PDB file of C-alpha atoms in Angstrom:
ATOM      1  CA  MET A1465      -4.160 -30.780  63.746  1.00 49.00           C
ATOM      2  CA  SER A1466      -6.011 -30.282  60.534  1.00 59.00           C
ATOM      3  CA  LEU A1467      -7.574 -27.072  61.983  1.00 54.00           C
ATOM      4  CA  LEU A1468      -4.154 -25.793  62.921  1.00 51.00           C
ATOM      5  CA  SER A1469      -2.841 -26.577  59.500  1.00 57.00           C
ATOM      6  CA  ALA A1470      -5.739 -24.711  57.879  1.00 52.00           C
ATOM      7  CA  VAL A1471      -5.086 -21.683  60.018  1.00 48.00           C
ATOM      8  CA  ALA A1472      -1.317 -21.864  59.291  1.00 49.00           C
ATOM      9  CA  ASP A1473      -1.979 -22.098  55.565  1.00 51.00           C
ATOM     10  CA  PHE A1474      -4.415 -19.121  55.726  1.00 45.00           C
ATOM     11  CA  LEU A1475      -1.804 -17.016  57.534  1.00 48.00           C
ATOM     12  CA  LYS A1476       0.966 -17.800  55.076  1.00 51.00           C
ATOM     13  CA  PRO A1477       1.878 -14.885  52.855  1.00 54.00           C
ATOM     14  CA  THR A1478       0.746 -15.040  49.181  1.00 57.00           C
ATOM     15  CA  PRO A1479       3.517 -16.588  47.168  1.00 57.00           C
ATOM     16  CA  PRO A1480       5.065 -14.204  44.549  1.00 60.00           C
ATOM     17  CA  PRO A1481       3.874 -14.577  41.027  1.00 62.00           C
ATOM     18  CA  ASP A1482       6.053 -16.611  38.600  1.00 76.00           C
ATOM     19  CA  PRO A1483       8.497 -14.618  36.442  1.00 82.00           C
ATOM     20  CA  SER A1484       6.308 -14.639  33.304  1.00 84.00           C
ATOM     21  CA  LEU A1485       3.310 -13.330  35.298  1.00 88.00           C
ATOM     22  CA  ARG A1486       5.374 -10.722  37.074  1.00 89.00           C
ATOM     23  CA  LYS A1487       6.649  -9.571  33.666  1.00 90.00           C
ATOM     24  CA  ALA A1488       3.083  -9.265  32.460  1.00 90.00           C
ATOM     25  CA  LEU A1489       2.115  -7.332  35.592  1.00 91.00           C
ATOM     26  CA  ASP A1490       4.991  -4.905  34.964  1.00 91.00           C
ATOM     27  CA  ARG A1491       3.736  -4.491  31.467  1.00 92.00           C
ATOM     28  CA  VAL A1492       0.256  -3.793  32.745  1.00 92.00           C
ATOM     29  CA  ALA A1493       1.525  -0.915  34.917  1.00 90.00           C
ATOM     30  CA  GLU A1494       3.751   0.426  32.189  1.00 91.00           C
ATOM     31  CA  LEU A1495       0.997   0.581  29.478  1.00 92.00           C
ATOM     32  CA  VAL A1496      -2.002   1.517  31.619  1.00 91.00           C
ATOM     33  CA  ASP A1497      -0.623   3.753  34.421  1.00 89.00           C
ATOM     34  CA  PRO A1498       2.607   3.387  36.396  1.00 89.00           C
ATOM     35  CA  MET A1499       0.711   4.627  39.498  1.00 89.00           C
ATOM     36  CA  LEU A1500      -1.204   1.312  39.585  1.00 89.00           C
ATOM     37  CA  LYS A1501       1.645  -0.257  41.433  1.00 88.00           C
ATOM     38  CA  ALA A1502       0.922   2.219  44.242  1.00 85.00           C
ATOM     39  CA  ALA A1503      -2.476   0.749  44.745  1.00 87.00           C
ATOM     40  CA  PRO A1504      -2.916  -1.608  47.701  1.00 87.00           C
ATOM     41  CA  GLY A1505      -2.989  -5.240  46.618  1.00 86.00           C
ATOM     42  CA  PHE A1506      -1.929  -4.499  43.044  1.00 89.00           C
ATOM     43  CA  GLU A1507      -0.466  -8.003  42.538  1.00 89.00           C
ATOM     44  CA  LYS A1508      -3.121  -9.738  44.606  1.00 90.00           C
ATOM     45  CA  HIS A1509      -6.015  -8.170  42.656  1.00 91.00           C
ATOM     46  CA  LEU A1510      -4.526  -8.444  39.228  1.00 92.00           C
ATOM     47  CA  SER A1511      -2.576 -11.667  39.150  1.00 92.00           C
ATOM     48  CA  GLY A1512      -5.586 -13.821  38.488  1.00 93.00           C
ATOM     49  CA  PRO A1513      -7.194 -11.525  35.857  1.00 94.00           C
ATOM     50  CA  VAL A1514      -3.882 -11.064  34.048  1.00 94.00           C
ATOM     51  CA  GLN A1515      -3.344 -14.869  34.129  1.00 94.00           C
ATOM     52  CA  TYR A1516      -6.848 -15.340  32.679  1.00 95.00           C
ATOM     53  CA  ALA A1517      -6.166 -12.725  29.968  1.00 95.00           C
ATOM     54  CA  LEU A1518      -2.875 -14.423  29.074  1.00 94.00           C
ATOM     55  CA  GLY A1519      -4.712 -17.843  28.710  1.00 94.00           C
ATOM     56  CA  TYR A1520      -7.359 -16.126  26.586  1.00 94.00           C
ATOM     57  CA  CYS A1521      -4.704 -14.567  24.325  1.00 94.00           C
ATOM     58  CA  ASP A1522      -3.020 -17.976  24.039  1.00 93.00           C
ATOM     59  CA  GLY A1523      -6.326 -19.390  22.812  1.00 93.00           C
ATOM     60  CA  LEU A1524      -6.698 -16.681  20.242  1.00 91.00           C
ATOM     61  CA  VAL A1525      -3.177 -17.248  18.880  1.00 92.00           C
ATOM     62  CA  ALA A1526      -3.692 -21.014  18.831  1.00 91.00           C
ATOM     63  CA  SER A1527      -6.820 -20.611  16.705  1.00 88.00           C
ATOM     64  CA  LEU A1528      -5.121 -18.574  14.000  1.00 87.00           C
ATOM     65  CA  PRO A1529      -5.023 -20.592  10.671  1.00 84.00           C
ATOM     66  CA  GLY A1530      -1.727 -21.711   9.198  1.00 80.00           C
ATOM     67  CA  PRO A1531       1.120 -21.718   8.875  1.00 89.00           C
ATOM     68  CA  ILE A1532       1.038 -21.535   5.049  1.00 89.00           C
ATOM     69  CA  ASP A1533       3.935 -20.711   2.638  1.00 91.00           C
ATOM     70  CA  ILE A1534       4.027 -17.305   1.039  1.00 92.00           C
ATOM     71  CA  ASN A1535       6.490 -16.983  -1.852  1.00 91.00           C
ATOM     72  CA  ARG A1536       6.389 -16.738  -5.633  1.00 92.00           C
ATOM     73  CA  LYS A1537       5.783 -20.419  -6.060  1.00 92.00           C
ATOM     74  CA  ALA A1538       2.931 -20.307  -3.659  1.00 91.00           C
ATOM     75  CA  PHE A1539       1.444 -17.342  -5.517  1.00 91.00           C
ATOM     76  CA  ALA A1540       1.301 -19.497  -8.657  1.00 90.00           C
ATOM     77  CA  ASP A1541       0.175 -22.746  -6.960  1.00 89.00           C
ATOM     78  CA  ASP A1542      -1.942 -21.736  -3.867  1.00 88.00           C
ATOM     79  CA  PRO A1543      -5.278 -20.064  -4.630  1.00 86.00           C
ATOM     80  CA  LEU A1544      -5.285 -18.460  -1.148  1.00 86.00           C
ATOM     81  CA  VAL A1545      -1.947 -16.768  -1.591  1.00 89.00           C
ATOM     82  CA  HIS A1546      -3.029 -15.708  -5.174  1.00 88.00           C
ATOM     83  CA  ALA A1547      -6.041 -14.050  -3.617  1.00 88.00           C
ATOM     84  CA  LEU A1548      -3.947 -12.224  -0.950  1.00 90.00           C
ATOM     85  CA  PHE A1549      -1.681 -10.468  -3.514  1.00 92.00           C
ATOM     86  CA  ALA A1550      -2.365  -8.731  -6.824  1.00 90.00           C
ATOM     87  CA  THR A1551       1.033  -9.935  -8.286  1.00 91.00           C
ATOM     88  CA  ALA A1552       3.934 -12.059  -7.162  1.00 92.00           C
ATOM     89  CA  GLY A1553       6.021  -8.885  -6.975  1.00 93.00           C
ATOM     90  CA  ASP A1554       3.745  -7.539  -4.264  1.00 93.00           C
ATOM     91  CA  ILE A1555       5.215 -10.311  -1.986  1.00 93.00           C
ATOM     92  CA  ASP A1556       8.686  -8.878  -2.534  1.00 93.00           C
ATOM     93  CA  GLN A1557       7.484  -5.350  -1.891  1.00 93.00           C
ATOM     94  CA  MET A1558       5.816  -6.463   1.351  1.00 93.00           C
ATOM     95  CA  LEU A1559       9.092  -8.018   2.577  1.00 92.00           C
ATOM     96  CA  GLY A1560      11.127  -4.969   1.476  1.00 91.00           C
ATOM     97  CA  ARG A1561       8.970  -2.373   3.234  1.00 92.00           C
ATOM     98  CA  SER A1562       8.537  -4.304   6.451  1.00 92.00           C
ATOM     99  CA  GLN A1563      10.393  -2.768   9.362  1.00 93.00           C
ATOM    100  CA  ALA A1564       9.754  -5.934  11.370  1.00 93.00           C
ATOM    101  CA  VAL A1565      11.452  -8.042   8.730  1.00 92.00           C
ATOM    102  CA  ARG A1566      14.370  -5.619   8.524  1.00 93.00           C
ATOM    103  CA  ASP A1567      14.899  -5.832  12.258  1.00 92.00           C
ATOM    104  CA  PHE A1568      14.543  -9.581  12.140  1.00 92.00           C
ATOM    105  CA  LEU A1569      17.213  -9.872   9.454  1.00 91.00           C
ATOM    106  CA  ALA A1570      19.593  -7.740  11.515  1.00 90.00           C
ATOM    107  CA  GLU A1571      19.740 -10.617  14.085  1.00 90.00           C
ATOM    108  CA  PRO A1572      22.209 -13.340  13.482  1.00 89.00           C
ATOM    109  CA  CYS A1573      19.591 -15.959  14.332  1.00 86.00           C
ATOM    110  CA  SER A1574      17.626 -14.978  11.202  1.00 84.00           C
ATOM    111  CA  TRP A1575      20.038 -16.974   9.053  1.00 84.00           C
ATOM    112  CA  GLU A1576      19.449 -20.217  10.887  1.00 80.00           C
ATOM    113  CA  SER A1577      16.756 -21.263   8.402  1.00 84.00           C
ATOM    114  CA  GLU A1578      15.666 -20.581   4.813  1.00 86.00           C
ATOM    115  CA  TYR A1579      12.152 -19.861   6.098  1.00 88.00           C
ATOM    116  CA  PHE A1580      10.738 -17.669   8.851  1.00 92.00           C
ATOM    117  CA  TYR A1581       7.324 -17.522  10.566  1.00 93.00           C
ATOM    118  CA  ALA A1582       5.197 -14.361  11.036  1.00 93.00           C
ATOM    119  CA  MET A1583       1.545 -13.389  11.158  1.00 92.00           C
ATOM    120  CA  PHE A1584       0.345 -11.963   7.909  1.00 92.00           C
ATOM    121  CA  ALA A1585      -2.053  -9.101   8.137  1.00 90.00           C
ATOM    122  CA  ALA A1586      -3.834  -7.075   5.396  1.00 90.00           C
ATOM    123  CA  ARG A1587      -6.871  -4.847   4.908  1.00 90.00           C
ATOM    124  CA  ARG A1588      -9.673  -6.594   3.083  1.00 88.00           C
ATOM    125  CA  GLN A1589     -11.411  -4.341   0.446  1.00 88.00           C
ATOM    126  CA  GLN A1590     -14.121  -4.823  -2.165  1.00 87.00           C
ATOM    127  CA  LYS A1591     -15.188  -2.829  -5.177  1.00 87.00           C
ATOM    128  CA  LYS A1592     -18.037  -3.123  -7.679  1.00 87.00           C
ATOM    129  CA  GLN A1593     -17.530  -3.167 -11.372  1.00 80.00           C
ATOM    130  CA  LEU A1594     -19.084  -4.227 -14.753  1.00 84.00           C
ATOM    131  CA  GLY A1595     -17.108  -7.113 -16.333  1.00 77.00           C
ATOM    132  CA  LEU A1596     -17.185 -10.026 -18.647  1.00 78.00           C
ATOM    133  CA  ALA A1597     -19.102 -13.156 -17.669  1.00 73.00           C
ATOM    134  CA  GLN A1598     -20.798 -16.012 -19.478  1.00 71.00           C
ATOM    135  CA  GLN A1599     -24.519 -16.273 -18.986  1.00 71.00           C
ATOM    136  CA  GLY A1600     -25.803 -19.424 -20.707  1.00 74.00           C
ATOM    137  CA  ASP A1601     -24.282 -19.350 -24.178  1.00 78.00           C
ATOM    138  CA  VAL A1602     -23.822 -15.616 -24.194  1.00 76.00           C
ATOM    139  CA  ILE A1603     -20.646 -13.672 -23.155  1.00 79.00           C
ATOM    140  CA  ARG A1604     -21.761 -10.385 -21.730  1.00 79.00           C
ATOM    141  CA  SER A1605     -19.552  -7.321 -20.827  1.00 76.00           C
ATOM    142  CA  ASP A1606     -21.909  -5.520 -18.550  1.00 78.00           C
ATOM    143  CA  VAL A1607     -22.308  -8.106 -15.707  1.00 78.00           C
ATOM    144  CA  PRO A1608     -22.162  -6.541 -12.276  1.00 84.00           C
ATOM    145  CA  GLN A1609     -19.276  -8.036 -10.265  1.00 79.00           C
ATOM    146  CA  LEU A1610     -17.842  -7.774  -6.737  1.00 86.00           C
ATOM    147  CA  VAL A1611     -14.055  -7.806  -6.728  1.00 85.00           C
ATOM    148  CA  LEU A1612     -12.141  -8.823  -3.547  1.00 87.00           C
ATOM    149  CA  PHE A1613      -8.618  -7.480  -2.975  1.00 87.00           C
ATOM    150  CA  PHE A1614      -6.199  -6.709  -0.168  1.00 90.00           C
ATOM    151  CA  SER A1615      -3.991  -3.765   0.646  1.00 90.00           C
ATOM    152  CA  GLY A1616      -1.475  -2.873   3.295  1.00 91.00           C
ATOM    153  CA  GLN A1617      -0.015  -6.349   3.511  1.00 92.00           C
ATOM    154  CA  THR A1618       2.427  -6.663   6.448  1.00 92.00           C
ATOM    155  CA  LEU A1619       4.105  -9.171   8.665  1.00 93.00           C
ATOM    156  CA  ILE A1620       4.095  -9.254  12.445  1.00 93.00           C
ATOM    157  CA  GLU A1621       6.529 -11.045  14.892  1.00 93.00           C
ATOM    158  CA  PRO A1622       8.841 -12.672  12.303  1.00 93.00           C
ATOM    159  CA  SER A1623      10.974 -15.524  13.831  1.00 92.00           C
ATOM    160  CA  CYS A1624      12.648 -18.734  12.702  1.00 92.00           C
ATOM    161  CA  GLN A1625      10.753 -20.586  15.437  1.00 91.00           C
ATOM    162  CA  LEU A1626       6.946 -20.882  15.215  1.00 92.00           C
ATOM    163  CA  GLU A1627       6.642 -21.004  19.045  1.00 93.00           C
ATOM    164  CA  THR A1628       8.670 -17.728  19.346  1.00 92.00           C
ATOM    165  CA  THR A1629       6.245 -16.104  16.868  1.00 93.00           C
ATOM    166  CA  ARG A1630       3.243 -17.381  18.856  1.00 94.00           C
ATOM    167  CA  HIS A1631       4.660 -16.085  22.062  1.00 94.00           C
ATOM    168  CA  GLY A1632       5.211 -12.629  20.529  1.00 93.00           C
ATOM    169  CA  LEU A1633       1.645 -12.588  19.179  1.00 93.00           C
ATOM    170  CA  ARG A1634       0.317 -13.522  22.638  1.00 93.00           C
ATOM    171  CA  CYS A1635       2.194 -10.592  24.087  1.00 93.00           C
ATOM    172  CA  LYS A1636       0.795  -8.293  21.386  1.00 93.00           C
ATOM    173  CA  ALA A1637      -2.686  -9.495  22.076  1.00 93.00           C
ATOM    174  CA  LEU A1638      -2.402  -8.689  25.798  1.00 94.00           C
ATOM    175  CA  GLU A1639      -0.874  -5.308  24.840  1.00 94.00           C
ATOM    176  CA  SER A1640      -3.842  -4.699  22.610  1.00 93.00           C
ATOM    177  CA  LEU A1641      -6.217  -5.226  25.553  1.00 94.00           C
ATOM    178  CA  LEU A1642      -4.123  -2.866  27.714  1.00 95.00           C
ATOM    179  CA  TYR A1643      -4.006  -0.140  25.084  1.00 94.00           C
ATOM    180  CA  THR A1644      -7.800  -0.271  24.894  1.00 93.00           C
ATOM    181  CA  PHE A1645      -8.095   0.123  28.718  1.00 94.00           C
ATOM    182  CA  HIS A1646      -5.424   2.864  28.651  1.00 94.00           C
ATOM    183  CA  ALA A1647      -7.477   4.771  26.088  1.00 93.00           C
ATOM    184  CA  HIS A1648     -10.389   4.571  28.496  1.00 92.00           C
ATOM    185  CA  VAL A1649      -8.210   6.016  31.316  1.00 92.00           C
ATOM    186  CA  LYS A1650      -7.102   8.830  29.016  1.00 94.00           C
ATOM    187  CA  ALA A1651     -10.695   9.585  28.168  1.00 93.00           C
ATOM    188  CA  LEU A1652     -11.499   9.779  31.824  1.00 92.00           C
ATOM    189  CA  ARG A1653      -8.545  12.168  32.405  1.00 93.00           C
ATOM    190  CA  ASP A1654      -9.682  14.387  29.537  1.00 94.00           C
ATOM    191  CA  GLU A1655     -13.147  14.428  30.957  1.00 93.00           C
ATOM    192  CA  ARG A1656     -11.773  15.386  34.322  1.00 93.00           C
ATOM    193  CA  GLU A1657      -9.872  18.341  32.855  1.00 94.00           C
ATOM    194  CA  GLY A1658     -12.904  19.419  30.961  1.00 94.00           C
ATOM    195  CA  LEU A1659     -15.009  19.313  34.103  1.00 91.00           C
ATOM    196  CA  ARG A1660     -12.450  21.229  36.026  1.00 93.00           C
ATOM    197  CA  ALA A1661     -12.611  23.958  33.411  1.00 93.00           C
ATOM    198  CA  ASP A1662     -16.442  23.926  33.436  1.00 90.00           C
ATOM    199  CA  VAL A1663     -16.476  24.236  37.234  1.00 90.00           C
ATOM    200  CA  SER A1664     -14.087  27.209  37.078  1.00 92.00           C
ATOM    201  CA  VAL A1665     -16.202  28.971  34.482  1.00 90.00           C
ATOM    202  CA  GLU A1666     -19.417  28.361  36.394  1.00 88.00           C
ATOM    203  CA  ARG A1667     -17.964  29.627  39.622  1.00 88.00           C
ATOM    204  CA  ALA A1668     -16.833  32.824  37.901  1.00 88.00           C
ATOM    205  CA  HIS A1669     -20.352  33.120  36.434  1.00 84.00           C
ATOM    206  CA  LEU A1670     -21.964  32.691  39.885  1.00 84.00           C
ATOM    207  CA  THR A1671     -19.687  35.415  41.211  1.00 83.00           C
ATOM    208  CA  VAL A1672     -20.970  37.831  38.673  1.00 81.00           C
ATOM    209  CA  LEU A1673     -24.589  36.823  39.313  1.00 77.00           C
ATOM    210  CA  ARG A1674     -24.139  37.406  43.155  1.00 77.00           C
ATOM    211  CA  GLY A1675     -22.996  40.909  42.402  1.00 73.00           C
ATOM    212  CA  THR A1676     -25.980  41.661  40.181  1.00 76.00           C
ATOM    213  CA  SER A1677     -29.531  40.448  39.923  1.00 66.00           C
ATOM    214  CA  GLY A1678     -29.149  36.946  41.459  1.00 63.00           C
ATOM    215  CA  GLY A1679     -32.603  35.437  41.843  1.00 76.00           C
ATOM    216  CA  HIS A1680     -33.688  32.531  39.577  1.00 78.00           C
ATOM    217  CA  ALA A1681     -30.457  32.676  37.476  1.00 79.00           C
ATOM    218  CA  LEU A1682     -28.382  32.404  40.619  1.00 80.00           C
ATOM    219  CA  GLU A1683     -30.312  29.406  41.806  1.00 80.00           C
ATOM    220  CA  VAL A1684     -30.044  27.640  38.382  1.00 84.00           C
ATOM    221  CA  GLY A1685     -26.258  28.383  38.301  1.00 83.00           C
ATOM    222  CA  THR A1686     -25.810  27.071  41.856  1.00 85.00           C
ATOM    223  CA  ARG A1687     -27.641  23.887  40.991  1.00 88.00           C
ATOM    224  CA  HIS A1688     -25.578  23.484  37.825  1.00 87.00           C
ATOM    225  CA  LEU A1689     -22.316  24.003  39.704  1.00 86.00           C
ATOM    226  CA  ALA A1690     -23.309  21.317  42.257  1.00 90.00           C
ATOM    227  CA  GLU A1691     -23.964  18.866  39.423  1.00 92.00           C
ATOM    228  CA  LEU A1692     -20.567  19.703  37.884  1.00 88.00           C
ATOM    229  CA  ASP A1693     -18.829  19.210  41.214  1.00 89.00           C
ATOM    230  CA  ALA A1694     -20.544  15.844  41.731  1.00 93.00           C
ATOM    231  CA  ARG A1695     -19.481  14.639  38.299  1.00 92.00           C
ATOM    232  CA  LEU A1696     -15.943  15.929  38.805  1.00 91.00           C
ATOM    233  CA  ARG A1697     -15.633  14.043  42.205  1.00 92.00           C
ATOM    234  CA  HIS A1698     -17.000  10.800  40.607  1.00 93.00           C
ATOM    235  CA  THR A1699     -14.550  11.109  37.722  1.00 89.00           C
ATOM    236  CA  ALA A1700     -11.643  11.887  40.007  1.00 90.00           C
ATOM    237  CA  GLU A1701     -12.442   8.922  42.232  1.00 90.00           C
ATOM    238  CA  SER A1702     -12.631   6.627  39.157  1.00 88.00           C
ATOM    239  CA  LEU A1703      -9.025   7.628  38.354  1.00 89.00           C
ATOM    240  CA  MET A1704      -7.707   6.639  41.823  1.00 91.00           C
ATOM    241  CA  PRO A1705      -5.238   3.726  41.550  1.00 90.00           C
ATOM    242  CA  GLU A1706      -7.285   1.390  43.676  1.00 90.00           C
ATOM    243  CA  HIS A1707     -10.426   2.031  41.526  1.00 92.00           C
ATOM    244  CA  LEU A1708      -8.511   1.511  38.346  1.00 92.00           C
ATOM    245  CA  VAL A1709      -7.067  -1.809  39.580  1.00 92.00           C
ATOM    246  CA  HIS A1710     -10.597  -3.142  40.327  1.00 93.00           C
ATOM    247  CA  ALA A1711     -11.898  -1.861  36.977  1.00 93.00           C
ATOM    248  CA  LEU A1712      -8.962  -3.354  35.062  1.00 94.00           C
ATOM    249  CA  ALA A1713      -9.434  -6.665  36.957  1.00 94.00           C
ATOM    250  CA  ASP A1714     -13.046  -6.737  35.769  1.00 94.00           C
ATOM    251  CA  TYR A1715     -12.043  -5.879  32.256  1.00 95.00           C
ATOM    252  CA  LEU A1716      -9.332  -8.560  31.973  1.00 95.00           C
ATOM    253  CA  THR A1717     -11.590 -11.243  33.254  1.00 94.00           C
ATOM    254  CA  ALA A1718     -14.030 -10.527  30.437  1.00 93.00           C
ATOM    255  CA  PRO A1719     -11.769  -9.665  27.473  1.00 93.00           C
ATOM    256  CA  GLU A1720     -13.917 -11.358  24.842  1.00 91.00           C
ATOM    257  CA  PRO A1721     -15.878  -8.281  23.594  1.00 90.00           C
ATOM    258  CA  ALA A1722     -12.725  -6.195  23.301  1.00 90.00           C
ATOM    259  CA  LEU A1723     -10.662  -8.698  21.358  1.00 90.00           C
ATOM    260  CA  HIS A1724     -11.922 -11.732  19.411  1.00 87.00           C
ATOM    261  CA  LEU A1725     -11.624 -13.522  16.122  1.00 84.00           C
ATOM    262  CA  THR A1726     -14.485 -13.879  13.679  1.00 82.00           C
ATOM    263  CA  PRO A1727     -13.831 -16.339  10.783  1.00 81.00           C
ATOM    264  CA  VAL A1728     -15.338 -15.277   7.460  1.00 78.00           C
ATOM    265  CA  SER A1729     -15.481 -17.417   4.345  1.00 79.00           C
ATOM    266  CA  ILE A1730     -15.482 -15.752   0.889  1.00 80.00           C
ATOM    267  CA  THR A1731     -15.251 -17.576  -2.425  1.00 82.00           C
ATOM    268  CA  VAL A1732     -13.437 -15.919  -5.372  1.00 81.00           C
ATOM    269  CA  ASP A1733     -12.101 -16.982  -8.732  1.00 80.00           C
ATOM    270  CA  ARG A1734      -8.557 -16.354  -9.971  1.00 79.00           C
ATOM    271  CA  GLN A1735      -9.369 -12.790 -10.929  1.00 78.00           C
ATOM    272  CA  GLY A1736     -10.525 -12.041  -7.378  1.00 79.00           C
ATOM    273  CA  ILE A1737     -14.227 -11.917  -8.409  1.00 82.00           C
ATOM    274  CA  VAL A1738     -16.603 -13.059  -5.703  1.00 82.00           C
ATOM    275  CA  THR A1739     -18.469 -16.108  -6.908  1.00 79.00           C
ATOM    276  CA  ASP A1740     -20.445 -19.114  -5.734  1.00 74.00           C
ATOM    277  CA  ASP A1741     -17.763 -21.700  -6.659  1.00 62.00           C
ATOM    278  CA  ALA A1742     -14.035 -21.423  -6.974  1.00 45.00           C
ATOM    279  CA  THR A1743     -11.258 -20.923  -4.476  1.00 45.00           C
ATOM    280  CA  ALA A1744     -12.264 -20.471  -0.827  1.00 45.00           C
ATOM    281  CA  VAL A1745     -10.512 -17.583   0.839  1.00 50.00           C
ATOM    282  CA  PHE A1746     -10.590 -17.426   4.646  1.00 44.00           C
ATOM    283  CA  ILE A1747     -10.393 -13.957   6.226  1.00 44.00           C
ATOM    284  CA  TRP A1748      -9.730 -13.790   9.901  1.00 40.00           C
ATOM    285  CA  PRO A1749     -10.449 -10.452  11.635  1.00 39.00           C
ATOM    286  CA  CYS A1750      -7.835 -10.146  14.318  1.00 40.00           C
ATOM    287  CA  TRP A1751      -5.676  -7.558  16.125  1.00 35.00           C
ATOM    288  CA  PRO A1752      -7.161  -4.129  16.737  1.00 34.00           C
ATOM    289  CA  GLU A1753      -5.108  -1.053  16.042  1.00 34.00           C
ATOM    290  CA  SER A1754      -6.548   2.210  17.309  1.00 30.00           C
ATOM    291  CA  VAL A1755     -10.060   2.164  18.765  1.00 32.00           C
ATOM    292  CA  ALA A1756     -10.652   3.644  22.300  1.00 29.00           C
ATOM    293  CA  THR A1757     -13.466   1.872  24.108  1.00 36.00           C
ATOM    294  CA  LYS A1758     -14.820   1.980  27.660  1.00 36.00           C
ATOM    295  CA  PRO A1759     -14.164  -1.401  29.348  1.00 38.00           C
ATOM    296  CA  SER A1760     -17.765  -1.696  30.311  1.00 36.00           C
ATOM    297  CA  LYS A1761     -18.918  -1.484  26.649  1.00 31.00           C
ATOM    298  CA  PRO A1762     -15.984  -2.199  24.442  1.00 27.00           C
ATOM    299  CA  LEU A1763     -16.502  -1.809  20.682  1.00 24.00           C
ATOM    300  CA  LYS A1764     -15.633  -4.486  18.106  1.00 24.00           C
ATOM    301  CA  TRP A1765     -12.523  -3.600  16.103  1.00 25.00           C
ATOM    302  CA  SER A1766     -10.556  -5.725  13.788  1.00 28.00           C
ATOM    303  CA  ALA A1767      -8.062  -6.121  10.932  1.00 31.00           C
ATOM    304  CA  THR A1768      -7.668  -9.046   8.587  1.00 36.00           C
ATOM    305  CA  SER A1769      -4.938 -11.449   9.317  1.00 42.00           C
ATOM    306  CA  ASN A1770      -3.540 -14.917   8.829  1.00 43.00           C
ATOM    307  CA  THR A1771      -0.490 -16.765  10.146  1.00 44.00           C
ATOM    308  CA  ALA A1772       2.084 -17.486   7.461  1.00 45.00           C
ATOM    309  CA  SER A1773       5.522 -18.922   6.963  1.00 45.00           C
ATOM    310  CA  CYS A1774       7.541 -16.970   4.419  1.00 44.00           C
ATOM    311  CA  SER A1775      10.612 -17.879   2.417  1.00 41.00           C
ATOM    312  CA  PHE A1776      13.037 -15.918   0.370  1.00 38.00           C
ATOM    313  CA  LYS A1777      13.244 -17.422  -3.156  1.00 34.00           C
TER     314      LYS A1777
END
């Protein structure tokens, strides 16, 4: 009876993925290549890897620091917020120029609370200067200093509910992985088109050689054409939907090199000068923006970020 049950269980069709996973699979096909759905076993081969990638993205979002308050009062009281902005007015400018905030405020739900949650992101920059510093009992004006400052402050996935923001960030993390893979697919397509052009040129060249001297040049050209043809076939096969599905599955089950967080601790004073003792500022490299990498050897790419809760005051 147990053997029959085992056989019956084996013959049962694979249950359909849950709605959230199915939505993620649809997003995979949309961002990478709609033709992926035509590959045999699209859901079967990708359900597990996509589920793993979603769990990995959940872990990334959960490890983000915060939330912290960002407003004029926090700029005066919180050394971290003071380090992230040059002036309190920069907070207002960030809110005013944020399209994400404008879209959020257009929704009726945005008025449910005085505060909203979002991921804060900025570019970390440093510059060297000569400045004032006390060395012993002497005040010197030519002391080399390293100044930390931030630019391009922005807010991502604003929402009145922290969990809604975290869910949106998880989706963006997955999309980031998919955009990286899509860039690899585009690079392969560009390579294929280039090889097609090279093959066409080489064939025309061989036609000319056959009508003239031939000999060694014809032999070299024939060998070169064979090499180009082999590379073209290999690239074309790599772009077949079934091959892309398997490559994507491998990529999503090992997403760590392509997307990860690296905490960095830097200590600055109230003027933003890097020092050995003062206010600790934590900089968290996070979501990538525009780096195309091959899934087999993804590059490290990052932008500075922090999770923050913001209020209008």
